Coordinates of C-alpha atoms in Angstrom, one line a residue:
M1 CA 35.4 -84.4 -55.4
S2 CA 35.3 -81.0 -53.9
V3 CA 33.2 -82.3 -51.0
V4 CA 35.7 -85.1 -50.4
R5 CA 38.6 -82.6 -50.5
R6 CA 36.9 -80.3 -48.0
E7 CA 36.1 -83.2 -45.7
A8 CA 39.8 -84.4 -45.9
R9 CA 41.1 -80.9 -45.2
R10 CA 38.7 -80.6 -42.2
R11 CA 40.0 -83.9 -40.8
W12 CA 43.6 -82.8 -41.2
F13 CA 42.9 -79.5 -39.6
V14 CA 41.5 -81.4 -36.6
V15 CA 44.6 -83.7 -36.5
A16 CA 46.9 -80.7 -36.8
G17 CA 45.1 -78.9 -34.0
L18 CA 45.3 -82.0 -31.7
A19 CA 49.0 -82.4 -32.5
T20 CA 49.7 -78.7 -31.7
M21 CA 47.7 -79.0 -28.5
L22 CA 49.6 -82.2 -27.4
G23 CA 53.0 -80.7 -28.4
A24 CA 52.3 -77.6 -26.4
T25 CA 51.2 -79.5 -23.3
P26 CA 54.7 -79.9 -21.7
F27 CA 55.2 -76.1 -22.2
A28 CA 51.8 -75.3 -20.7
V29 CA 52.5 -77.6 -17.7
A30 CA 55.9 -75.9 -17.2
A31 CA 54.3 -72.5 -17.4
Y32 CA 51.5 -73.3 -15.0
P33 CA 52.0 -71.3 -11.8
A34 CA 53.6 -73.1 -9.0
E35 CA 51.7 -73.4 -5.7
S36 CA 52.9 -71.0 -3.0
G37 CA 53.3 -71.9 0.6
G38 CA 55.0 -75.0 2.0
P39 CA 56.7 -76.2 5.1
G40 CA 59.1 -73.3 5.5
T41 CA 62.9 -73.4 5.0
A42 CA 63.6 -75.3 8.3
G43 CA 60.9 -77.8 7.6
L44 CA 61.8 -78.2 4.0
R45 CA 65.4 -78.8 4.9
R46 CA 64.5 -81.5 7.4
L47 CA 62.2 -83.2 4.8
I48 CA 65.0 -83.2 2.1
Q49 CA 67.6 -84.6 4.5
G50 CA 65.2 -87.3 5.6
S51 CA 64.2 -88.3 2.0
A52 CA 66.7 -91.1 1.4
G53 CA 64.1 -93.8 1.7
L54 CA 61.7 -92.4 -0.8
P55 CA 61.4 -94.4 -4.1
Y56 CA 61.2 -92.8 -7.5
E57 CA 61.9 -93.2 -11.2
G58 CA 62.5 -90.6 -13.8
L59 CA 64.8 -88.9 -16.3
V60 CA 67.5 -86.5 -15.1
E61 CA 69.5 -83.9 -17.0
S62 CA 72.7 -82.6 -15.5
H63 CA 74.9 -79.8 -16.8
G64 CA 78.3 -79.0 -15.4
S65 CA 80.7 -76.2 -16.4
L66 CA 83.7 -76.9 -14.2
G67 CA 86.1 -76.9 -17.1
L68 CA 88.6 -79.4 -15.7
P69 CA 91.1 -81.0 -18.1
R70 CA 90.5 -84.6 -19.2
L71 CA 93.2 -86.3 -17.2
P72 CA 94.2 -90.0 -17.9
G73 CA 91.8 -92.4 -16.3
L74 CA 89.5 -89.6 -15.1
E75 CA 87.7 -88.9 -18.4
D76 CA 84.3 -90.1 -17.1
V77 CA 84.4 -87.7 -14.2
T78 CA 85.5 -84.7 -16.1
G79 CA 82.9 -85.5 -18.8
L80 CA 80.1 -85.6 -16.2
L81 CA 81.2 -82.4 -14.5
G82 CA 82.1 -80.5 -17.7
G83 CA 79.2 -81.2 -20.0
T84 CA 75.5 -82.2 -20.4
S85 CA 74.4 -85.7 -19.4
R86 CA 71.1 -87.5 -19.3
M87 CA 70.4 -90.3 -16.9
R88 CA 67.4 -92.6 -16.4
A89 CA 67.0 -93.5 -12.7
W90 CA 65.2 -96.3 -10.9
Y91 CA 65.5 -95.8 -7.1
D92 CA 64.1 -98.3 -4.6
G93 CA 66.1 -97.1 -1.6
P94 CA 69.7 -96.2 -0.6
R95 CA 70.9 -99.8 -1.1
R96 CA 68.9 -100.7 -4.2
W97 CA 69.0 -98.6 -7.3
R98 CA 70.0 -98.4 -10.9
I99 CA 71.2 -95.4 -12.9
A100 CA 71.5 -95.6 -16.7
L101 CA 73.9 -93.0 -18.2
L102 CA 72.6 -92.4 -21.7
T103 CA 75.2 -91.9 -24.4
A104 CA 75.1 -91.4 -28.2
T105 CA 75.9 -95.0 -28.8
G106 CA 74.1 -96.7 -26.0
E107 CA 74.2 -96.6 -22.2
R108 CA 76.2 -97.5 -19.2
D109 CA 74.4 -98.7 -16.1
Y110 CA 75.4 -98.2 -12.4
L111 CA 73.7 -100.6 -10.0
R112 CA 73.6 -101.0 -6.2
S113 CA 72.2 -104.1 -4.5
G114 CA 72.8 -104.3 -0.7
H115 CA 76.6 -103.8 -0.1
Q116 CA 77.5 -104.6 -3.7
T117 CA 77.8 -102.1 -6.6
A118 CA 78.3 -102.8 -10.3
T119 CA 78.7 -101.2 -13.7
W120 CA 77.2 -102.7 -16.8
D121 CA 78.8 -101.4 -20.0
Y122 CA 76.6 -102.3 -22.9
E123 CA 79.1 -101.2 -25.6
R124 CA 81.9 -103.4 -24.1
D125 CA 79.4 -106.1 -23.1
L126 CA 81.0 -106.2 -19.7
L127 CA 79.6 -106.4 -16.1
V128 CA 82.0 -105.4 -13.3
R129 CA 81.0 -106.1 -9.7
A130 CA 82.6 -104.5 -6.6
T131 CA 82.4 -106.0 -3.1
G132 CA 83.3 -102.8 -1.2
R133 CA 82.5 -99.1 -1.4
P134 CA 85.0 -96.5 -0.3
A135 CA 84.0 -93.7 2.0
V136 CA 85.7 -91.3 -0.4
Q137 CA 85.3 -91.8 -4.1
L138 CA 85.1 -90.0 -7.4
P139 CA 81.7 -88.5 -8.3
G140 CA 79.6 -90.6 -10.6
A141 CA 76.2 -90.6 -12.3
A142 CA 74.4 -91.6 -9.1
D143 CA 75.9 -88.7 -7.2
L144 CA 74.2 -86.3 -9.7
M145 CA 70.7 -87.4 -8.9
P146 CA 68.9 -84.3 -7.4
P147 CA 67.7 -86.1 -4.2
D148 CA 71.2 -87.5 -3.4
L149 CA 73.1 -84.4 -4.4
A150 CA 70.7 -82.2 -2.3
R151 CA 71.2 -84.3 0.8
R152 CA 75.0 -84.3 0.4
L153 CA 75.2 -80.5 -0.1
L154 CA 72.8 -79.7 2.8
R155 CA 74.9 -81.9 5.1
L156 CA 77.9 -79.7 4.4
A157 CA 76.1 -76.6 5.6
A158 CA 77.4 -75.1 8.9
P159 CA 75.3 -73.5 11.6
G160 CA 76.6 -70.0 10.5
D161 CA 75.5 -70.5 6.9
R162 CA 72.5 -68.4 5.7
V163 CA 69.4 -70.3 4.6
T164 CA 66.6 -68.4 2.9
A165 CA 63.5 -69.3 1.0
L166 CA 63.3 -69.3 -2.8
P167 CA 60.1 -68.7 -4.9
A168 CA 58.3 -71.9 -5.7
R169 CA 58.7 -73.2 -9.3
R170 CA 57.4 -76.1 -11.4
V171 CA 59.9 -78.9 -12.1
A172 CA 59.0 -82.0 -14.1
G173 CA 55.4 -80.9 -14.1
R174 CA 55.0 -80.5 -10.3
S175 CA 55.2 -77.6 -7.9
A176 CA 58.4 -77.4 -5.9
S177 CA 59.4 -75.3 -2.9
G178 CA 62.9 -73.9 -2.8
L179 CA 65.7 -72.9 -0.4
R180 CA 69.1 -71.3 -0.8
V181 CA 72.2 -71.9 1.3
V182 CA 74.9 -69.2 1.3
P183 CA 78.1 -70.5 2.9
A184 CA 79.7 -68.2 5.5
D185 CA 83.1 -69.9 5.1
R186 CA 85.4 -67.6 3.0
D187 CA 87.7 -70.5 2.1
T188 CA 85.1 -72.1 -0.3
T189 CA 84.5 -71.1 -3.9
V190 CA 80.8 -72.0 -3.6
G191 CA 78.6 -68.8 -3.7
H192 CA 75.3 -70.5 -3.0
V193 CA 73.4 -73.7 -3.4
D194 CA 69.7 -73.7 -4.5
V195 CA 67.5 -76.7 -4.0
W196 CA 63.9 -77.2 -5.0
A197 CA 61.9 -80.1 -3.6
D198 CA 58.4 -81.6 -3.3
P199 CA 57.0 -79.7 -0.3
R200 CA 55.1 -82.8 0.9
S201 CA 57.7 -85.5 0.7
G202 CA 60.9 -83.5 0.6
L203 CA 62.2 -85.3 -2.6
A204 CA 64.6 -82.9 -4.2
V205 CA 63.8 -82.3 -7.9
E206 CA 66.4 -79.6 -8.9
V207 CA 69.8 -78.5 -7.6
R208 CA 71.9 -75.6 -8.7
V209 CA 75.5 -74.7 -7.5
T210 CA 76.7 -71.2 -8.2
A211 CA 80.3 -70.0 -8.0
R212 CA 81.2 -67.2 -5.6
D213 CA 83.6 -65.2 -7.7
T214 CA 81.7 -65.3 -11.1
G215 CA 78.1 -65.8 -10.0
R216 CA 77.8 -68.4 -12.8
T217 CA 76.2 -71.8 -12.4
A218 CA 78.8 -74.5 -12.0
L219 CA 76.5 -77.5 -11.7
H220 CA 72.8 -77.8 -12.4
T221 CA 70.8 -81.0 -12.2
R222 CA 67.1 -81.5 -12.5
F223 CA 64.3 -84.0 -13.3
L224 CA 62.8 -83.7 -16.7
D225 CA 60.3 -86.5 -15.9
L226 CA 59.5 -87.9 -12.5
R227 CA 57.2 -90.5 -10.9
Q228 CA 57.3 -90.9 -7.2
R229 CA 56.6 -94.6 -7.0
R230 CA 58.5 -97.8 -6.3
P231 CA 60.1 -99.1 -9.6
A232 CA 59.7 -102.6 -10.8
A233 CA 62.2 -105.1 -9.5
S234 CA 63.2 -106.0 -13.1
A235 CA 64.0 -102.4 -13.8
V236 CA 66.2 -102.0 -10.7
A237 CA 68.1 -105.2 -11.1
P238 CA 68.0 -106.4 -14.8
R239 CA 69.5 -109.7 -15.5
P240 CA 72.4 -109.7 -18.0
A241 CA 72.1 -111.9 -21.1
P242 CA 74.0 -115.2 -21.1
G243 CA 77.6 -114.8 -22.2
V244 CA 78.2 -111.3 -20.8
A245 CA 81.8 -111.0 -19.6
T246 CA 82.0 -110.4 -15.8
A247 CA 84.8 -109.2 -13.5
Q248 CA 85.2 -108.7 -9.7
V249 CA 87.1 -105.9 -8.1
D250 CA 87.4 -104.4 -4.6
T251 CA 86.0 -101.0 -5.7
L252 CA 84.8 -99.4 -8.9
D253 CA 86.6 -96.2 -8.0
L254 CA 89.9 -95.8 -10.0
L255 CA 91.6 -93.5 -7.5
A256 CA 90.8 -95.8 -4.6
R257 CA 92.2 -98.8 -6.5
L258 CA 95.4 -97.0 -7.4
A259 CA 95.9 -95.4 -3.9
S260 CA 95.3 -98.8 -2.2
R261 CA 98.7 -99.9 -3.6
T262 CA 100.5 -97.3 -1.5
A263 CA 101.4 -98.4 2.0
E264 CA 102.0 -95.0 3.6
S265 CA 98.9 -93.3 5.0
L266 CA 98.1 -89.5 4.9
P267 CA 98.2 -87.3 8.0
P268 CA 95.2 -87.1 10.4
R269 CA 94.9 -83.3 9.9
L270 CA 95.6 -81.1 6.9
A271 CA 95.2 -77.4 6.5
G272 CA 93.4 -77.3 9.9
R273 CA 90.9 -79.9 8.9
P274 CA 90.4 -83.3 10.5
V275 CA 90.4 -86.4 8.4
L276 CA 87.1 -88.3 7.8
D277 CA 86.8 -92.0 8.5
S278 CA 87.7 -94.1 5.5
T279 CA 87.3 -97.7 4.4
P280 CA 90.4 -99.6 5.6
S281 CA 91.1 -101.2 2.2
V282 CA 91.2 -97.8 0.5
A283 CA 92.4 -95.7 3.4
A284 CA 95.1 -94.0 1.2
V285 CA 92.3 -91.7 -0.3
R286 CA 91.4 -89.3 2.4
A287 CA 88.8 -86.5 2.9
Y288 CA 89.4 -83.6 5.3
D289 CA 86.2 -82.2 6.7
G290 CA 85.7 -78.5 6.3
G291 CA 82.1 -78.2 5.3
F292 CA 81.9 -76.6 1.8
S293 CA 85.7 -76.1 2.0
S294 CA 86.5 -79.8 2.5
L295 CA 89.5 -81.4 0.7
V296 CA 90.1 -84.7 -0.9
V297 CA 93.7 -86.1 -1.2
A298 CA 94.7 -89.1 -3.3
P299 CA 98.2 -90.4 -3.8
L300 CA 98.9 -91.5 -7.3
P301 CA 101.6 -94.2 -7.8
G302 CA 104.8 -93.4 -9.7
R303 CA 104.3 -93.9 -13.5
Y304 CA 100.5 -93.1 -13.5
G305 CA 101.1 -90.0 -11.3
R306 CA 103.8 -88.7 -13.7
R307 CA 101.5 -89.2 -16.6
V308 CA 98.7 -87.3 -15.0
F309 CA 101.1 -84.5 -14.0
E310 CA 102.5 -84.2 -17.6
T311 CA 99.0 -84.3 -19.1
A312 CA 97.8 -81.5 -16.9
E313 CA 100.8 -79.4 -17.6
S314 CA 100.3 -79.9 -21.4
A315 CA 96.7 -78.9 -21.0
G316 CA 97.7 -75.5 -19.5
A317 CA 97.9 -76.1 -15.8
G318 CA 100.2 -73.5 -14.2
R319 CA 103.1 -74.1 -12.0
V320 CA 102.8 -72.8 -8.4
D321 CA 105.4 -72.3 -5.7
V322 CA 104.9 -74.6 -2.7
G323 CA 108.5 -74.5 -1.4
P324 CA 111.8 -75.9 -2.4
G325 CA 111.0 -79.6 -1.9
A326 CA 108.3 -80.2 -4.6
D327 CA 106.9 -79.3 -8.0
A328 CA 103.2 -78.4 -8.2
L329 CA 100.5 -77.6 -10.8
M330 CA 97.3 -75.7 -10.2
V331 CA 94.0 -76.3 -12.1
R332 CA 91.2 -73.9 -11.4
S333 CA 87.6 -73.8 -12.6
S334 CA 84.5 -71.8 -11.6
V335 CA 84.1 -73.9 -8.3
A336 CA 86.6 -76.8 -8.2
T337 CA 90.3 -76.2 -7.5
A338 CA 92.8 -79.0 -8.0
M339 CA 96.5 -79.3 -7.4
L340 CA 99.0 -81.9 -8.4
L341 CA 102.0 -82.1 -6.0
R342 CA 105.2 -84.0 -6.7
P343 CA 107.6 -84.0 -3.7
Y344 CA 111.2 -84.7 -4.7
A345 CA 111.5 -87.2 -1.8
D346 CA 108.5 -89.3 -2.8
V347 CA 107.8 -91.4 -5.9
R348 CA 104.0 -90.6 -5.6
T349 CA 102.1 -87.6 -7.1
F350 CA 99.4 -86.2 -4.8
L351 CA 96.1 -85.0 -6.2
L352 CA 94.4 -82.4 -4.0
V353 CA 90.8 -81.3 -4.9
G354 CA 88.2 -79.2 -3.3
A355 CA 85.7 -76.3 -3.8
V356 CA 88.3 -74.1 -2.2
R357 CA 90.4 -71.0 -2.8
P358 CA 93.9 -71.7 -4.2
E359 CA 95.7 -70.4 -1.1
L360 CA 94.2 -73.2 1.0
L361 CA 95.5 -75.9 -1.4
R362 CA 98.9 -74.2 -1.3
D363 CA 98.9 -74.5 2.5
A364 CA 97.9 -78.1 2.3
A365 CA 100.5 -78.9 -0.3
R366 CA 103.3 -77.3 1.9
E367 CA 102.2 -79.5 4.8
L368 CA 102.3 -82.6 2.6
G369 CA 105.6 -81.7 1.1
A370 CA 107.1 -81.3 4.5

């Protein structure tokens, strides 16, 4: 019996040792030194910006601390930008991908196929397809993928912005080269943007946005697991089970749908910034190009606009003076600044948002109010 017990204990010691070794493997891989060298900051930046066609699949974790209030109809956006989210991605190219936002009770899928986008809500058993995609839209799960977010942020960089190298690090078990962009524009609340990417392909694996005033991370997204390969067709475009309810809309973006009901367009320039081209069907939502200090303006129709304004005020948004012809509320976070403007001569409420200092939004609001 003693021999049997000793043999059993020996086997369990072996099992325990193997389990400990396997459990420690992810930590050992993460701690393994990253390879130095790489293409240099200019070369890495070009690789990242040219990586849109690279396929991949993996698990992404995103953490936002923007601290915006949960406004009616915008809960999904404020949840993504104000908490921790995990997303599984299957990316075959810019016009063919699937992102699964994992929740405590299931998942919600975002899909792109050609010119069509869709959402598949498993809890509601509902598939919604959209025929168009606005040029300006609310951020979603797909926008938080490190490769896409890195390309968007690097496109905002101006010639005068400072770009420096960061030490290499290991992300999702692979060595990644890094660069930092420090905006020269004093109107933006962005202090710097850090990007790490595969030094050979340019696929971005981690992005961090830091606030200028506080030095705190406002948005951080990275791969936890990554395979640089083309995903299976069945993973990118799964077929819904028979009986799933379906719906068709012009766009999945709530603000674009609401703003399209307003006939009057916004001005071609605002706060010294030119308007970006927009999709004709949703031209009421406009973006004004200023690099990192760009603005987005969306007119909200009467009853919904009043509801958003009242909710923001109840959540602690402070009143600001924009002249005698309008009421306005200001909401500030570490990076994002938002204003709700209600001109007395207009039934609409205007939502202005940007990574900008409050004074810039006041100037824009005064122009709109006039």
